[in-house]
CSV table of C-alpha atoms in Angstrom, one decimal:
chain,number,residue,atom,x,y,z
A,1,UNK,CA,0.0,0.0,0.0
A,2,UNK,CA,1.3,3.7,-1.0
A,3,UNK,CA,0.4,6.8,-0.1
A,4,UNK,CA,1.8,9.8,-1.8
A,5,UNK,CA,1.4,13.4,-0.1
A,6,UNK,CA,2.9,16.8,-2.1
A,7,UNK,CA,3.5,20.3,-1.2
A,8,UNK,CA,2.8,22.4,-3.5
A,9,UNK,CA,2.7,26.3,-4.2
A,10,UNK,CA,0.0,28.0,-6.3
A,11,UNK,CA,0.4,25.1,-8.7
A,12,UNK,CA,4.0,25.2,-8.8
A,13,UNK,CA,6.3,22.0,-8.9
A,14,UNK,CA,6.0,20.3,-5.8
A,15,UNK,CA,8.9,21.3,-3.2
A,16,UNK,CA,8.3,18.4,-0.9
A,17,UNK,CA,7.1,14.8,-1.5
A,18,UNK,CA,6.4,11.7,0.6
A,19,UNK,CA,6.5,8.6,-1.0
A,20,UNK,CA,6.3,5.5,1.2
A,21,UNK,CA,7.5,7.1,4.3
A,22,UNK,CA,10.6,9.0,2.6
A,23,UNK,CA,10.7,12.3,2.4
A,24,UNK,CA,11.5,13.7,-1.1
A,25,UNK,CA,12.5,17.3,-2.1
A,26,UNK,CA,14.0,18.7,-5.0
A,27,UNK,CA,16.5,21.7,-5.4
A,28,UNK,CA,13.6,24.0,-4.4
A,29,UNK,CA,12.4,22.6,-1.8
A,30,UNK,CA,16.1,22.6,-0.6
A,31,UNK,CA,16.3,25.9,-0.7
A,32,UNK,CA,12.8,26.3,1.2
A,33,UNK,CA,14.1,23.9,4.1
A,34,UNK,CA,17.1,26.1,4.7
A,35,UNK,CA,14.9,28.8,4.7
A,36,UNK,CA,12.9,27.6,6.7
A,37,UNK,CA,15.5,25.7,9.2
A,38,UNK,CA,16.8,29.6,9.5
A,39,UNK,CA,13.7,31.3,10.0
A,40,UNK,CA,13.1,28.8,13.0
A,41,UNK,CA,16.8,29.1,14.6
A,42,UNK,CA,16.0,32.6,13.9
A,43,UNK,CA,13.2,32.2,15.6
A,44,UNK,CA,14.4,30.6,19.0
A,45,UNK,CA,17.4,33.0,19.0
A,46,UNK,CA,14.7,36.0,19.0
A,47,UNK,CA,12.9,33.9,21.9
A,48,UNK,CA,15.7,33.5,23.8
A,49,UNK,CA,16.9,37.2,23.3
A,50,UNK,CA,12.9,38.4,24.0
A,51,UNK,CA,13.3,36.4,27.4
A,52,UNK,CA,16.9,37.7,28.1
A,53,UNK,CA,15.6,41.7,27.0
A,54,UNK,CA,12.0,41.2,29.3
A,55,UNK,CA,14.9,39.8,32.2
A,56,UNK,CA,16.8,42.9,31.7
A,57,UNK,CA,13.9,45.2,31.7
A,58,UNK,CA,12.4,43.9,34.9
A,59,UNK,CA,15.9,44.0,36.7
A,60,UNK,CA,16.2,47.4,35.4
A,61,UNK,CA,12.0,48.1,36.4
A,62,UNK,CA,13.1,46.9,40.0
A,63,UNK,CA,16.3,48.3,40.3
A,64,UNK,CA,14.5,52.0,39.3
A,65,UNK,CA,11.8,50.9,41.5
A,66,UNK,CA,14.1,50.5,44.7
A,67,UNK,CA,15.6,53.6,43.9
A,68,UNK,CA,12.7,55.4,43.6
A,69,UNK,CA,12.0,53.4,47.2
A,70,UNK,CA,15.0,54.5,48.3
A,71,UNK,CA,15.1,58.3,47.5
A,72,UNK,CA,11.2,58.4,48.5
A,73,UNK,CA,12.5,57.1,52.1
A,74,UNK,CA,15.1,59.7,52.0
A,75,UNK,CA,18.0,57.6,51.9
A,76,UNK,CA,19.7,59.1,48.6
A,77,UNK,CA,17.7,61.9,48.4
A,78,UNK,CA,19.6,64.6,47.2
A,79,UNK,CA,18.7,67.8,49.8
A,80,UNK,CA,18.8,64.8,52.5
A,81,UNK,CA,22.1,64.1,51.8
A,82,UNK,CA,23.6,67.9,51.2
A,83,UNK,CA,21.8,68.5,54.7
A,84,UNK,CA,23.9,65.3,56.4
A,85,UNK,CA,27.1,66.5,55.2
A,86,UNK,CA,26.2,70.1,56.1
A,87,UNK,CA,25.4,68.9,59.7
A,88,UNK,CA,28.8,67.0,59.7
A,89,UNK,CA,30.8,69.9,58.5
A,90,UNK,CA,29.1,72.5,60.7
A,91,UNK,CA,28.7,70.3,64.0
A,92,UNK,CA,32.3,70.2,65.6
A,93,UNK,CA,32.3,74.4,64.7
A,94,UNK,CA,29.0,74.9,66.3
A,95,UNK,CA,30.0,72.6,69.5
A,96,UNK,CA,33.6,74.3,69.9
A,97,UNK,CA,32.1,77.9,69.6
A,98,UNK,CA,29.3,77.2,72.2
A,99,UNK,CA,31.4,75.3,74.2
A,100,UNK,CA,34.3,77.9,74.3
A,101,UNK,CA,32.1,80.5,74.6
A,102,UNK,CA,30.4,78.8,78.0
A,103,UNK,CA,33.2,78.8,79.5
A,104,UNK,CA,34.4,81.8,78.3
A,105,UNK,CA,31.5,83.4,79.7
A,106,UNK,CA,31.8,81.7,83.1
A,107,UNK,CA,34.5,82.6,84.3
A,108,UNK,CA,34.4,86.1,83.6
A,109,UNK,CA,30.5,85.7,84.9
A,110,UNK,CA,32.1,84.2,88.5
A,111,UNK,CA,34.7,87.2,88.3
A,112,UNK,CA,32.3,89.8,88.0
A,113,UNK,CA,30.2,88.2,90.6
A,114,UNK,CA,32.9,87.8,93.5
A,115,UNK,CA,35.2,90.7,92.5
A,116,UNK,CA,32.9,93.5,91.1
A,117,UNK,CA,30.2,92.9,93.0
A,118,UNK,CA,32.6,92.0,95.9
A,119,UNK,CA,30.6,89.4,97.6
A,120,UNK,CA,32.4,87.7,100.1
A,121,UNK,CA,30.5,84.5,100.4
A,122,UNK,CA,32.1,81.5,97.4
A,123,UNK,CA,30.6,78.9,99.4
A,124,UNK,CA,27.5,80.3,99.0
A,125,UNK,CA,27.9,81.4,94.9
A,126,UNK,CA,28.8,77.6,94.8
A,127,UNK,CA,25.5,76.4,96.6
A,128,UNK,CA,22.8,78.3,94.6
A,129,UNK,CA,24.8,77.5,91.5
A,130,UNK,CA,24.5,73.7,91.7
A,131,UNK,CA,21.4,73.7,93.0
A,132,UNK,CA,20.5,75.8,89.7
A,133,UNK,CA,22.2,73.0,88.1
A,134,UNK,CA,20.4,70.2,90.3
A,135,UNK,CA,16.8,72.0,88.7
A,136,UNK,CA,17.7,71.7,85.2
A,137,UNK,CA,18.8,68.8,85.2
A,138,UNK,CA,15.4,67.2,87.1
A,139,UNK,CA,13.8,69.3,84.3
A,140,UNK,CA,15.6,67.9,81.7
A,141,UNK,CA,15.2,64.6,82.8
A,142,UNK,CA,11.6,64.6,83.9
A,143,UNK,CA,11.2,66.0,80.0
A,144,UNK,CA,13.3,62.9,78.8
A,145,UNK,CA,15.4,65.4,77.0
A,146,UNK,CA,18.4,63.5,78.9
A,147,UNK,CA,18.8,60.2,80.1
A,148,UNK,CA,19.7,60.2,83.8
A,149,UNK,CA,20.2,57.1,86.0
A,150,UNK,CA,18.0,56.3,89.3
A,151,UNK,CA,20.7,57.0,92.3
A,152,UNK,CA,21.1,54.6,95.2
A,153,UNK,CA,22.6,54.7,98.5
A,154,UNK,CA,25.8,52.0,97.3
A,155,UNK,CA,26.3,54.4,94.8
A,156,UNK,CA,26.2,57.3,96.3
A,157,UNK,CA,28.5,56.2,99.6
A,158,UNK,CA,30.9,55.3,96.6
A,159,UNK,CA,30.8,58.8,95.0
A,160,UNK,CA,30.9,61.0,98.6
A,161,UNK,CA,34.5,61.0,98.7
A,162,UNK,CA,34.8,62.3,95.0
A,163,UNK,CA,31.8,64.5,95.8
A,164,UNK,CA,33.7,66.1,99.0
A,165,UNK,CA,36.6,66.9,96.7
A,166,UNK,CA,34.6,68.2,94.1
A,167,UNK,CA,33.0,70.9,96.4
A,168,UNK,CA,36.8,71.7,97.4
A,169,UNK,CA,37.6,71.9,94.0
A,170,UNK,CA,34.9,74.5,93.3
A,171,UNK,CA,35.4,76.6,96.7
A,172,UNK,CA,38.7,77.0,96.2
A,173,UNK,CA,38.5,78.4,92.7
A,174,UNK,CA,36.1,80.6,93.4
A,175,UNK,CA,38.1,82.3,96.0
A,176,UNK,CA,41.3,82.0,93.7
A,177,UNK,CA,39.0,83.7,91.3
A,178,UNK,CA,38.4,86.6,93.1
A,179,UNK,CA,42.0,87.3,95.0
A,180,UNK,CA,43.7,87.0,91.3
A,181,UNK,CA,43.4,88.0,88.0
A,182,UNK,CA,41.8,85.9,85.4
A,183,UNK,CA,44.8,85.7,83.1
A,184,UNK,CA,46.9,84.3,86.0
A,185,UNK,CA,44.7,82.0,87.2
A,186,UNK,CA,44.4,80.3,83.4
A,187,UNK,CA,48.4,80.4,84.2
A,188,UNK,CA,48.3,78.9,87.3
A,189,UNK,CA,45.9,76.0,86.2
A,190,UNK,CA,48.7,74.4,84.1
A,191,UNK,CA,50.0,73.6,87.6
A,192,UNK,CA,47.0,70.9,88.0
A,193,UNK,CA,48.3,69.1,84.2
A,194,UNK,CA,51.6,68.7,85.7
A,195,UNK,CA,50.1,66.9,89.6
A,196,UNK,CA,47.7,64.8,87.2
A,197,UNK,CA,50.9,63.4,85.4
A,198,UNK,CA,52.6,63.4,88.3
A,199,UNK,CA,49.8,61.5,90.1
A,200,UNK,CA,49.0,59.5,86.9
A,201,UNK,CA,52.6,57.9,87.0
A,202,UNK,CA,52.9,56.5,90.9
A,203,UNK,CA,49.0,55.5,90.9
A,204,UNK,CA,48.2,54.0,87.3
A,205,UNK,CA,51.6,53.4,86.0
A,206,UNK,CA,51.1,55.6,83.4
A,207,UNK,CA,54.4,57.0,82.2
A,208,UNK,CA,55.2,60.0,79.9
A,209,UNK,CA,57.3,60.8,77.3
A,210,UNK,CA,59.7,63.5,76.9
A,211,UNK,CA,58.1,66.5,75.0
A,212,UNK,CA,55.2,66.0,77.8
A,213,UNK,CA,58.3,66.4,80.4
A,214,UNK,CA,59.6,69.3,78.3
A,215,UNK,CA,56.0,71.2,78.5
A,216,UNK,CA,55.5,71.1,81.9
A,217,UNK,CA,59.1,72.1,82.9
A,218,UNK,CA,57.9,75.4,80.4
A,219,UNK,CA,54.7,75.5,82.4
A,220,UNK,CA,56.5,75.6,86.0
A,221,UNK,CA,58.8,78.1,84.5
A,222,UNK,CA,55.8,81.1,83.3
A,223,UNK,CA,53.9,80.0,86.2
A,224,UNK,CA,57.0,81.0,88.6
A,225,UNK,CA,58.1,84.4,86.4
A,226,UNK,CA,54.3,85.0,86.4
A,227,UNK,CA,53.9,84.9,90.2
A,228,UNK,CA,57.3,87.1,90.3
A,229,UNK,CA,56.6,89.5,87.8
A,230,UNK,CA,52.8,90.0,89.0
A,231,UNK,CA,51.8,93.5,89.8
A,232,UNK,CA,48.7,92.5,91.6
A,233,UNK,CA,50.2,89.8,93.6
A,234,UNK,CA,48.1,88.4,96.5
A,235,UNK,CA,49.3,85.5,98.6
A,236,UNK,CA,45.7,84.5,99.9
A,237,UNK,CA,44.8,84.0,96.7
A,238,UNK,CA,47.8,82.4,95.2
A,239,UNK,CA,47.3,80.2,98.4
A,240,UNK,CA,43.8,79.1,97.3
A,241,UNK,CA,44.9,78.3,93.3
A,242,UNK,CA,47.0,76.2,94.8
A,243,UNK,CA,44.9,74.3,96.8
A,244,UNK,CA,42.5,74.2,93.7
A,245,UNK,CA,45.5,72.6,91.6
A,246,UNK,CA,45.9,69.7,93.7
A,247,UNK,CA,42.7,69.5,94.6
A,248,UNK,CA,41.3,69.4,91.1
A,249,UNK,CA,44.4,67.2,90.2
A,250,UNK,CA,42.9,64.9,93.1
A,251,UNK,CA,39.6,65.0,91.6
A,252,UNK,CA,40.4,63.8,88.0
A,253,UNK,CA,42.9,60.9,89.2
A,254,UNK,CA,40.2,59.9,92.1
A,255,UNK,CA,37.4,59.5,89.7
A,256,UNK,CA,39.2,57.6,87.2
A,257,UNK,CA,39.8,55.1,89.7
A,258,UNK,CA,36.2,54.7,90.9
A,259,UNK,CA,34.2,54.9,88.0
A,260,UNK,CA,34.6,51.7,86.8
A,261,UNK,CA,32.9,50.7,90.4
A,262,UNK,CA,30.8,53.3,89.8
A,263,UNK,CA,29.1,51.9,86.7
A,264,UNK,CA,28.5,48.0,88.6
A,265,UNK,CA,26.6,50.1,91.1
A,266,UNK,CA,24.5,51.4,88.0
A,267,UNK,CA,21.3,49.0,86.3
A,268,UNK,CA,22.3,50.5,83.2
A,269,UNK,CA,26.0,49.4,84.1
A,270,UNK,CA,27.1,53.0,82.9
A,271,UNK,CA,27.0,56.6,84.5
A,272,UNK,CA,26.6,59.1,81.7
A,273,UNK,CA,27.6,62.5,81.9
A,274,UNK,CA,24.1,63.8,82.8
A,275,UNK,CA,23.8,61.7,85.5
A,276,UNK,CA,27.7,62.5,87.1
A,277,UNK,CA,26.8,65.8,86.6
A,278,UNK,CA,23.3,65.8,88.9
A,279,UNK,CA,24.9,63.4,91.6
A,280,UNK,CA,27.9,65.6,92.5
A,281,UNK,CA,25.6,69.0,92.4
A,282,UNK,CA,23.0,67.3,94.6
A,283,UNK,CA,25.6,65.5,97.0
A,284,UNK,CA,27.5,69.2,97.2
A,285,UNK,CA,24.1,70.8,98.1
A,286,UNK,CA,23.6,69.1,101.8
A,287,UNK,CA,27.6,69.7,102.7
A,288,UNK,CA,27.3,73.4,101.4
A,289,UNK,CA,25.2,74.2,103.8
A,290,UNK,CA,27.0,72.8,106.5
A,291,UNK,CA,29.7,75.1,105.4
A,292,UNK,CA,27.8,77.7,104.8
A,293,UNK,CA,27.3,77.7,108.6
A,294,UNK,CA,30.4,76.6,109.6
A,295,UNK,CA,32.3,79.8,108.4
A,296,UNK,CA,29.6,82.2,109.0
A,297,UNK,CA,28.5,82.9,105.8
A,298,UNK,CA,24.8,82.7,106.4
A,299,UNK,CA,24.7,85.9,108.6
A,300,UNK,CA,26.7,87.8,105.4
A,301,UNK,CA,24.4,87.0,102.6
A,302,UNK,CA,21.7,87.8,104.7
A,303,UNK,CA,23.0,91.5,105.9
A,304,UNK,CA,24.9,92.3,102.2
A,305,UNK,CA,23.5,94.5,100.3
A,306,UNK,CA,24.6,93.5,97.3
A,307,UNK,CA,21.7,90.4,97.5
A,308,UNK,CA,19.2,93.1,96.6
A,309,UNK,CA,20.4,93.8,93.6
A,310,UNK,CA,18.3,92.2,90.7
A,311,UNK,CA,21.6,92.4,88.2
A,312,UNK,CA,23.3,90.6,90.8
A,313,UNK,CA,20.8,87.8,91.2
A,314,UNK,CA,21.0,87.4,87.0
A,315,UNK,CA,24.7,87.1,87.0
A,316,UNK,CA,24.9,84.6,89.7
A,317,UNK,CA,22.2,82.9,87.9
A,318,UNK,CA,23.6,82.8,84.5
A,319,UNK,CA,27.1,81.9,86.0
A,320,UNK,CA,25.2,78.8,87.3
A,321,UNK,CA,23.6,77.9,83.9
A,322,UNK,CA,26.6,78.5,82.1
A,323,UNK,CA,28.2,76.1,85.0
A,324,UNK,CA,25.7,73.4,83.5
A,325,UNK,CA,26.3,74.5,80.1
A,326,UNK,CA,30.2,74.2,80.2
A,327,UNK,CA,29.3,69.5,81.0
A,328,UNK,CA,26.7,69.6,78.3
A,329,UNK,CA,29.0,71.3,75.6
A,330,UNK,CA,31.7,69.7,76.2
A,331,UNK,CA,30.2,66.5,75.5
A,332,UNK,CA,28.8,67.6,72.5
A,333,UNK,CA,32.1,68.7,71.4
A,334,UNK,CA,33.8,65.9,72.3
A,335,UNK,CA,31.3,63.4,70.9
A,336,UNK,CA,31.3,65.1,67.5
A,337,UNK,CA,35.5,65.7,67.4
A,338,UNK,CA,37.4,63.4,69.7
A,339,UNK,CA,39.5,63.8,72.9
A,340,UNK,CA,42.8,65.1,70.5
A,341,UNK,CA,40.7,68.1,69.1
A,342,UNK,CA,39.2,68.9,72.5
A,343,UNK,CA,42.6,69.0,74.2
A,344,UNK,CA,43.7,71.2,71.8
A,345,UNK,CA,41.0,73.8,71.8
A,346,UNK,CA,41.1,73.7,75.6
A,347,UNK,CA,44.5,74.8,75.7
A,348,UNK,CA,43.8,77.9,72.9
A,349,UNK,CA,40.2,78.5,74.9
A,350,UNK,CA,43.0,80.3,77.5
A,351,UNK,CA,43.9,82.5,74.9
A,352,UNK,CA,40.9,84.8,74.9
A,353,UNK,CA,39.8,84.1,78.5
A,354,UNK,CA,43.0,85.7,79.8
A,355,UNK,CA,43.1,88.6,76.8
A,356,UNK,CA,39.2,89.6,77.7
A,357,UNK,CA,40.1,89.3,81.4
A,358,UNK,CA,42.7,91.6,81.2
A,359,UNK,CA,41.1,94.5,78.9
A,360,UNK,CA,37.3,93.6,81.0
A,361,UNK,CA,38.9,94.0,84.2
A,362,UNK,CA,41.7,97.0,83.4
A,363,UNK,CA,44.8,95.0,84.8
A,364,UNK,CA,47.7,96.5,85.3
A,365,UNK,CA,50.6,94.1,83.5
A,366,UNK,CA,54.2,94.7,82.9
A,367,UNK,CA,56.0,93.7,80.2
A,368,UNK,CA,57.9,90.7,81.7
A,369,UNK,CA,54.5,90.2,83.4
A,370,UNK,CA,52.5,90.0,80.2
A,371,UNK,CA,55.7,88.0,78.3
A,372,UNK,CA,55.1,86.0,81.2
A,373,UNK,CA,51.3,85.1,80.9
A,374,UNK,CA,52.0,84.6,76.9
A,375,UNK,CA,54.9,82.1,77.8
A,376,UNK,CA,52.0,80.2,79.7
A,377,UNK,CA,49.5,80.5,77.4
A,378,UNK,CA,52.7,78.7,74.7
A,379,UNK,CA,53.2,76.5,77.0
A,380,UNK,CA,49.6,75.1,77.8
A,381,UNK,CA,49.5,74.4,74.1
A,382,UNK,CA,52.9,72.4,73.5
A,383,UNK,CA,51.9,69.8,76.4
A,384,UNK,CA,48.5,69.6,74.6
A,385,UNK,CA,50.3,68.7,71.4
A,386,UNK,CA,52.6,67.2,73.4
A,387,UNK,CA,49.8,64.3,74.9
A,388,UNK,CA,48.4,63.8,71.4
A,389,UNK,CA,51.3,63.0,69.9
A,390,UNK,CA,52.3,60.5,73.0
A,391,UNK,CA,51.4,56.5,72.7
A,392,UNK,CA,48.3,55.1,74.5
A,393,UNK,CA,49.4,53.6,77.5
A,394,UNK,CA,52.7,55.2,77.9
């Protein structure tokens, strides 16, 4: 049995026969199964590059669509990210400038306050000042602007002796503050980087290296021809800077050593500078007024004169703000440079605390006196440099 099938084309000559089960084509039909056998490779290759161009598109459809995602989130949005790199270039200038100018501000403020005003009481300047302090901080932490940990009594046992030297610490520079001139206080101060080193090296170990020898050899030297050469030389005073340089030395190496039992005594197992800040004003405020009886002070404030004042009442006030100002700076400063760059501006921050002291309060200088403060004010700055440029743990 045979079966024939043909192909034909508008009556053409076949191009394709079957005869029996074999396929027959002539040179036409040839010709058409290349064609053909092209147009279907052709065909697959189009397939496969339609699939691989859809692939494409939709990688490229997602990819635009994330971005879009992303920039709508404000992740790569363009005045987002001008606005993050503005706040990084304009944060450390912003917290340097307040931070110098708080301090600045307060030491002149406690100048005007004890010398101008002549108000013989620095224990009691110190007491309304931290408990100024004390307010904001409640304030601030009732408001959750800060974050301020819960006190205990293990803690605060541990932090009375730091405390005690604190309200030393403050005493005696207030009464150093008003006996002496600003600029040679800022002189005298260096005296407190050289018992810290000093103290630094028998307690922690903690050793040196030369140029940090070398600066504070400078620093002993202007402090000495600054004493000598003073025209307003007073040796009450010059006795209570002193006692403020080793007591503020004290203060610094006493409450390195503690804090690390500090923070176990903590549920956060840290102590922030909020909270160090609020303990030692609100510890100082019971023991100020023990003072404040012990030497008699209480009858003065209440007989001066000067208490009636209202200008007096907004210096004393805005020293004690600017008291509180000077911790929260700082850390702000600190957090957004590093402890190199605050070093280093502390140390040039003397610069125009003693020039507005001088021309602020008219004091009389001498040449080898003012060569004298300037020598200080050199050297304050080459032992900063001086510790940055030492090893960690040397």
């Amino acid at each position: 049995m045979s079966s024939d099938f043909k192909l034909e084309i508008d009556g053409e000559e076949p191009l394709v026969s079957i005869r029996n089960g074999n396929v027959e084509q002539n040179e036409r039909g040839g010709t058409v199964h290349r064609i053909l056998s092209g147009i279907r490779n052709q065909g697959s290759k189009s397939i496969s590059n339609f699939l691989t161009n859809a692939q494409r598109r939709a990688l490229g459809d997602r990819f635009f669509r994330g971005n879009q995602t992303v920039k709508n989130n404000g992740l790569l949005d363009g005045d987002e990210t001008r606005e993050h790199g503005l706040g990084r270039k304009t944060g450390p200038l912003l917290s340097g400038t307040a931070y110098c100018i708080s301090s600045c501000s307060m030491i002149i403020l406690n100048k005007v306050v004890l010398s101008s005003y002549n108000f013989n009481a620095g224990i009691s300047l110190m007491f309304y000042q931290n408990l100024i302090s004390s307010i904001v901080i409640i304030l601030l932490g009732l408001c959750r602007t800060v974050s301020i940990e819960k006190l205990n009594w293990k803690l605060i046992r541990l932090w009375i002796p730091v405390n005690l030297i604190f309200i030393g610490m403050l005493v005696s520079g207030m009464y150093s503050l008003k006996y002496i001139n600003i600029a040679m206080v800022t002189i005298l101060k260096n005296v407190t980087n050289i018992l810290t080193a000093i103290g630094e090296l028998y307690i922690f170990r903690k050793r040196q290296n030369q140029k940090v020898w070398t600066a504070m050899f400078l620093m002993i030297i202007s402090a000495i021809s600054g004493g000598v050469t003073d025209l307003t030389f007073d040796t009450l005073g010059y006795g209570w800077q002193i006692t403020n340089c080793v007591l503020t030395a004290s203060y610094s190496l006493t409450l390195r050593r503690i804090m690390d039992e500090a923070k176990k005594l903590t549920r956060s197992g840290s102590l922030n500078e909020a909270s160090m800040v609020l303990l030692n004003n609100l510890l100082s405020l019971p023991f100020g007024v023990v003072l404040i009886i012990l030497f008699g002070e209480w009858a003065y404030v209440m007989n001066a004169d000067v208490i009636k004042l209202p200008m007096f009442w907004v210096v004393a006030t805005a020293s004690g703000l600017l008291g509180l100002a000077i911790s929260f700076t700082s850390m702000w400063f600190l957090n957004q440079t590093g402890p190199t760059t605050y070093s280093l501006v502390g140390s040039l921050n003397k610069i125009p605390i003693s020039i507005a002291g001088i021309l602020l309060f008219k004091v009389p200088l001498s040449p080898s006196n003012l060569f004298s403060i300037l020598f200080g004010l050199f050297a304050g700055v080459f032992f900063a440099r001086a510790k940055m440029s030492s090893k960690p743990g040397t």
